Amino acid sequence: MTLGLWDKLRGRGGREVFPTMFGEAAVYAMAAADGSLVRMLNVGGVLQSATYLDERWAVCPFAYLRSFNHMFEAAELAVRRVLMIGGAGFAYPKQLLTEHPGVKLDVVEIDPAMVAIARSHFFLDRLEAQLAAEGRADDLCIFTEDGAAFLMRSREAYDVIIIDAFVGRDAVPFFVSDEGIAAAKARLTPGGLLMANCVAEFTGDAMYRLFSQVERLRDHFAEVYVIDASDEEFGGADNYLLIATDTPYPFTGVIPYGD
């Protein structure tokens, strides 16, 4: 049996390339540690998203994406409205909306090409069809626009705002600035959570960048939590989940961060 035929039989297919606003997007499959296939989304040489190709199509392969579920440890908050800036392959939206009926999610993704790729290759179309069949089509709203502009114009109130917007390996500067943090905080309900993925590359200034982001968040919020969300299987860098809020919550896995 040829390799190409074997790949087709397993649903793997070949490597496909798509143009995007931020460079070439490569879509390909690789084997996970358990032997299952995972489809990867690589943009400009950086992994942006992934999906299992089996019955776990709505489960996030990456640990840092699964870590956003810490929001449900804030039981008193009763999460109902969530905003996510940075959609990529829509891995977390799939998991959030299939596991938590009753949550409404707005996703802001600047690049229409990424939304199209998510629908055609990462099961966003399946999620939308499932929500429609359950009478929950309005639980997911996708805005194809700049996330900073959306925050500045929006008047909606969210229980949780997730920032996962990157250009390559670097966070979009607006969202780690005082202006961006203040804009996000203005859209939070009382006791709401601002959650951000912080990537710490294996470089000399990686921890400095993490600490700087924590300190900036502490200028705006009473409580800032740091949780290790690194991925031993798929990670090419360390990931940390930052949670900023004005209300103390008993999150698990918090790394002590001293004064």
Coordinates of C-alpha atoms in Angstrom, one line a residue:
M1 CA 0.0 0.0 0.0
T2 CA 1.4 3.4 -0.9
L3 CA 1.9 6.1 1.7
G4 CA -0.6 8.4 -0.1
L5 CA -3.3 5.8 -0.1
W6 CA -2.7 4.9 3.6
D7 CA -3.0 8.6 4.5
K8 CA -6.3 8.9 2.6
L9 CA -7.7 5.8 4.3
R10 CA -6.8 7.2 7.7
G11 CA -8.3 10.6 6.9
R12 CA -4.9 12.3 7.0
G13 CA -4.6 13.8 3.6
G14 CA -1.6 15.8 2.5
R15 CA -0.2 19.2 3.5
E16 CA -2.3 22.1 2.3
V17 CA -1.3 25.7 2.2
F18 CA -3.5 28.8 2.3
P19 CA -2.7 32.5 2.1
T20 CA -3.6 34.6 5.2
M21 CA -3.1 38.1 6.5
F22 CA -0.1 36.9 8.5
G23 CA 1.7 34.7 6.1
E24 CA 1.3 31.2 4.8
A25 CA -1.0 28.9 6.7
A26 CA -0.1 25.2 6.5
V27 CA -2.6 22.5 7.5
Y28 CA -1.3 19.0 8.0
A29 CA -1.8 16.0 10.2
M30 CA 0.6 14.3 12.7
A31 CA 0.3 11.4 15.1
A32 CA -0.3 12.2 18.8
A33 CA 1.3 10.1 21.5
D34 CA -1.7 7.8 21.7
G35 CA -1.4 7.1 17.9
S36 CA -4.5 9.2 17.0
L37 CA -4.2 11.8 14.3
V38 CA -4.2 15.5 15.1
R39 CA -4.6 18.2 12.4
M40 CA -2.3 21.2 12.9
L41 CA -2.6 24.8 11.9
N42 CA 0.8 26.4 11.4
V43 CA 0.9 30.1 10.4
G44 CA 4.2 31.7 9.6
G45 CA 6.1 28.8 11.1
V46 CA 4.2 28.9 14.4
L47 CA 1.5 26.5 15.6
Q48 CA -1.8 28.3 16.1
S49 CA -4.3 25.6 16.6
A50 CA -5.1 21.9 16.3
T51 CA -8.0 19.4 16.3
Y52 CA -8.3 15.7 16.8
L53 CA -9.7 13.9 13.8
D54 CA -11.7 11.3 15.7
E55 CA -14.7 11.5 18.0
R56 CA -12.8 14.1 20.1
W57 CA -13.2 16.7 17.4
A58 CA -14.4 19.3 20.0
V59 CA -11.6 18.6 22.5
C60 CA -8.6 21.0 22.6
P61 CA -5.3 19.1 22.0
F62 CA -3.3 22.0 23.4
A63 CA -3.0 22.2 27.2
Y64 CA -3.0 26.1 27.2
L65 CA -6.4 26.1 25.4
R66 CA -7.9 23.6 27.9
S67 CA -6.6 25.8 30.7
F68 CA -9.2 28.5 29.9
N69 CA -11.7 26.1 31.6
H70 CA -10.3 27.5 34.9
M71 CA -13.0 30.2 34.5
F72 CA -15.6 27.7 35.8
E73 CA -13.7 27.4 39.1
A74 CA -15.0 31.0 39.8
A75 CA -18.3 29.4 40.8
E76 CA -19.8 32.7 42.2
L77 CA -19.3 34.3 38.8
A78 CA -21.8 31.9 37.0
V79 CA -20.2 32.4 33.6
R80 CA -22.8 33.1 30.9
R81 CA -21.2 35.6 28.5
V82 CA -17.7 35.1 27.1
L83 CA -15.6 37.1 24.6
M84 CA -12.6 35.5 22.9
I85 CA -10.2 37.7 20.9
G86 CA -8.3 35.5 18.5
G87 CA -10.1 32.6 16.9
A88 CA -7.5 30.8 14.7
G89 CA -8.8 27.2 14.4
F90 CA -11.6 27.8 16.9
A91 CA -10.4 24.9 19.1
Y92 CA -11.5 26.4 22.4
P93 CA -14.9 27.7 21.2
K94 CA -15.7 24.1 20.1
Q95 CA -14.9 22.7 23.6
L96 CA -16.5 25.5 25.5
L97 CA -19.8 25.5 23.7
T98 CA -20.2 21.7 23.5
E99 CA -19.3 21.2 27.2
H100 CA -21.2 24.2 28.6
P101 CA -24.7 24.7 27.2
G102 CA -26.0 28.0 28.4
V103 CA -22.8 29.9 27.7
K104 CA -22.9 32.5 24.9
L105 CA -19.6 33.2 23.1
D106 CA -18.5 36.0 20.9
V107 CA -15.3 35.4 18.9
V108 CA -13.3 38.2 17.2
E109 CA -11.0 37.0 14.5
I110 CA -9.4 39.6 12.3
D111 CA -8.6 37.4 9.3
P112 CA -11.5 36.0 7.3
A113 CA -9.2 33.4 5.8
M114 CA -8.7 31.9 9.3
V115 CA -12.4 31.6 9.8
A116 CA -12.8 29.9 6.4
I117 CA -9.9 27.5 7.3
A118 CA -11.6 26.8 10.7
R119 CA -14.8 25.9 8.9
S120 CA -13.3 23.7 6.2
H121 CA -10.6 21.9 8.2
F122 CA -11.1 22.3 11.9
F123 CA -14.8 21.4 12.4
L124 CA -16.1 24.9 13.0
D125 CA -18.8 24.0 10.5
R126 CA -19.7 21.0 12.5
L127 CA -20.0 23.1 15.7
E128 CA -22.2 25.6 13.9
A129 CA -24.5 22.8 12.6
Q130 CA -24.7 21.2 16.0
L131 CA -25.6 24.5 17.7
A132 CA -28.3 25.2 15.1
A133 CA -29.8 21.7 15.5
E134 CA -30.0 22.2 19.2
G135 CA -31.6 25.6 18.8
R136 CA -28.5 27.4 20.1
A137 CA -27.3 29.1 16.9
D138 CA -27.1 32.4 18.7
D139 CA -24.7 31.0 21.3
L140 CA -21.8 31.6 18.9
C141 CA -21.3 35.0 17.2
I142 CA -18.2 35.5 15.0
F143 CA -16.9 39.0 14.3
T144 CA -14.4 39.3 11.5
E145 CA -12.6 42.5 12.5
D146 CA -9.7 43.9 14.5
G147 CA -10.0 42.9 18.2
A148 CA -8.7 46.2 19.5
A149 CA -11.3 48.1 17.5
F150 CA -14.0 45.7 18.7
L151 CA -13.1 46.3 22.3
M152 CA -13.1 50.0 21.9
R153 CA -16.5 50.1 20.2
S154 CA -18.3 47.4 22.1
R155 CA -20.8 48.2 24.9
E156 CA -21.5 44.6 25.8
A157 CA -20.7 43.3 29.3
Y158 CA -18.8 39.9 29.5
D159 CA -18.2 37.6 32.5
V160 CA -14.9 36.5 30.9
I161 CA -12.7 38.0 28.2
I162 CA -10.0 35.7 26.7
I163 CA -7.1 37.3 24.9
D164 CA -5.3 34.8 22.6
A165 CA -4.2 37.2 19.8
F166 CA -0.7 36.8 18.4
V167 CA 1.3 37.8 15.4
G168 CA 3.7 34.9 15.1
R169 CA 5.1 34.3 18.6
D170 CA 4.5 37.8 19.8
A171 CA 1.3 39.0 21.6
V172 CA -0.5 41.8 19.8
P173 CA 1.0 44.9 21.6
F174 CA -2.4 46.6 22.2
F175 CA -3.6 43.8 24.4
V176 CA -0.6 43.9 26.8
S177 CA -0.7 47.7 27.0
D178 CA -2.3 49.8 29.7
E179 CA -4.8 51.0 27.1
G180 CA -5.7 47.5 26.0
I181 CA -6.1 46.2 29.5
A182 CA -8.2 49.1 30.5
A183 CA -10.4 48.6 27.5
A184 CA -10.9 45.0 28.4
K185 CA -11.7 45.7 32.0
A186 CA -14.3 48.2 31.0
R187 CA -16.2 45.4 29.3
L188 CA -16.2 43.0 32.3
T189 CA -19.1 42.4 34.6
P190 CA -18.3 42.9 38.4
G191 CA -16.0 40.1 39.4
G192 CA -15.4 39.2 35.8
L193 CA -12.2 37.6 34.5
L194 CA -9.6 38.8 32.0
M195 CA -7.7 35.7 30.8
A196 CA -4.6 35.8 28.7
N197 CA -2.3 33.3 27.2
C198 CA 1.3 34.3 27.8
V199 CA 4.0 32.5 25.7
A200 CA 7.4 32.3 27.2
E201 CA 9.9 31.3 24.6
F202 CA 13.2 29.6 25.6
T203 CA 15.1 32.9 25.5
G204 CA 16.9 35.0 28.1
D205 CA 14.1 37.6 28.4
A206 CA 11.2 35.2 28.5
M207 CA 10.6 35.4 32.2
Y208 CA 11.1 39.2 32.1
R209 CA 8.3 39.4 29.6
L210 CA 6.0 37.2 31.7
F211 CA 6.7 39.2 34.9
S212 CA 6.2 42.5 33.0
Q213 CA 2.8 41.4 31.8
V214 CA 1.9 40.3 35.4
E215 CA 2.9 43.6 36.8
R216 CA 1.0 45.6 34.2
L217 CA -2.1 43.6 35.0
R218 CA -1.6 44.2 38.7
D219 CA -1.8 48.0 38.0
H220 CA -5.4 47.5 36.9
F221 CA -6.8 44.5 38.9
A222 CA -6.7 43.6 42.6
E223 CA -5.9 39.9 41.9
V224 CA -3.6 38.4 39.3
Y225 CA -3.1 34.6 39.1
V226 CA -0.4 32.7 37.1
I227 CA -1.1 29.1 36.1
D228 CA 1.4 26.9 34.2
A229 CA -0.4 25.8 31.0
S230 CA 2.6 24.3 29.2
D231 CA 2.2 21.3 26.9
E232 CA 4.7 18.5 27.1
E233 CA 3.4 16.8 24.0
F234 CA 2.8 19.6 21.5
G235 CA 4.5 22.6 23.1
G236 CA 7.5 24.4 21.5
A237 CA 7.5 26.9 24.4
D238 CA 6.2 27.4 27.9
N239 CA 2.6 28.7 28.1
Y240 CA 1.2 30.5 31.2
L241 CA -2.4 31.4 31.8
L242 CA -2.8 34.8 33.4
I243 CA -6.1 35.6 35.1
A244 CA -6.8 39.1 36.3
T245 CA -9.9 40.0 38.4
D246 CA -11.0 42.3 41.2
T247 CA -12.5 39.3 43.1
P248 CA -10.4 36.6 44.8
Y249 CA -11.3 33.1 43.5
P250 CA -9.9 29.6 44.5
F251 CA -8.3 28.7 41.2
T252 CA -6.3 25.5 41.2
G253 CA -2.7 25.2 40.0
V254 CA -1.8 28.7 40.8
I255 CA 2.0 29.5 40.9
P256 CA 2.8 31.6 44.0
Y257 CA 3.8 35.1 42.8
G258 CA 5.4 37.1 45.6
D259 CA 5.7 40.8 46.0

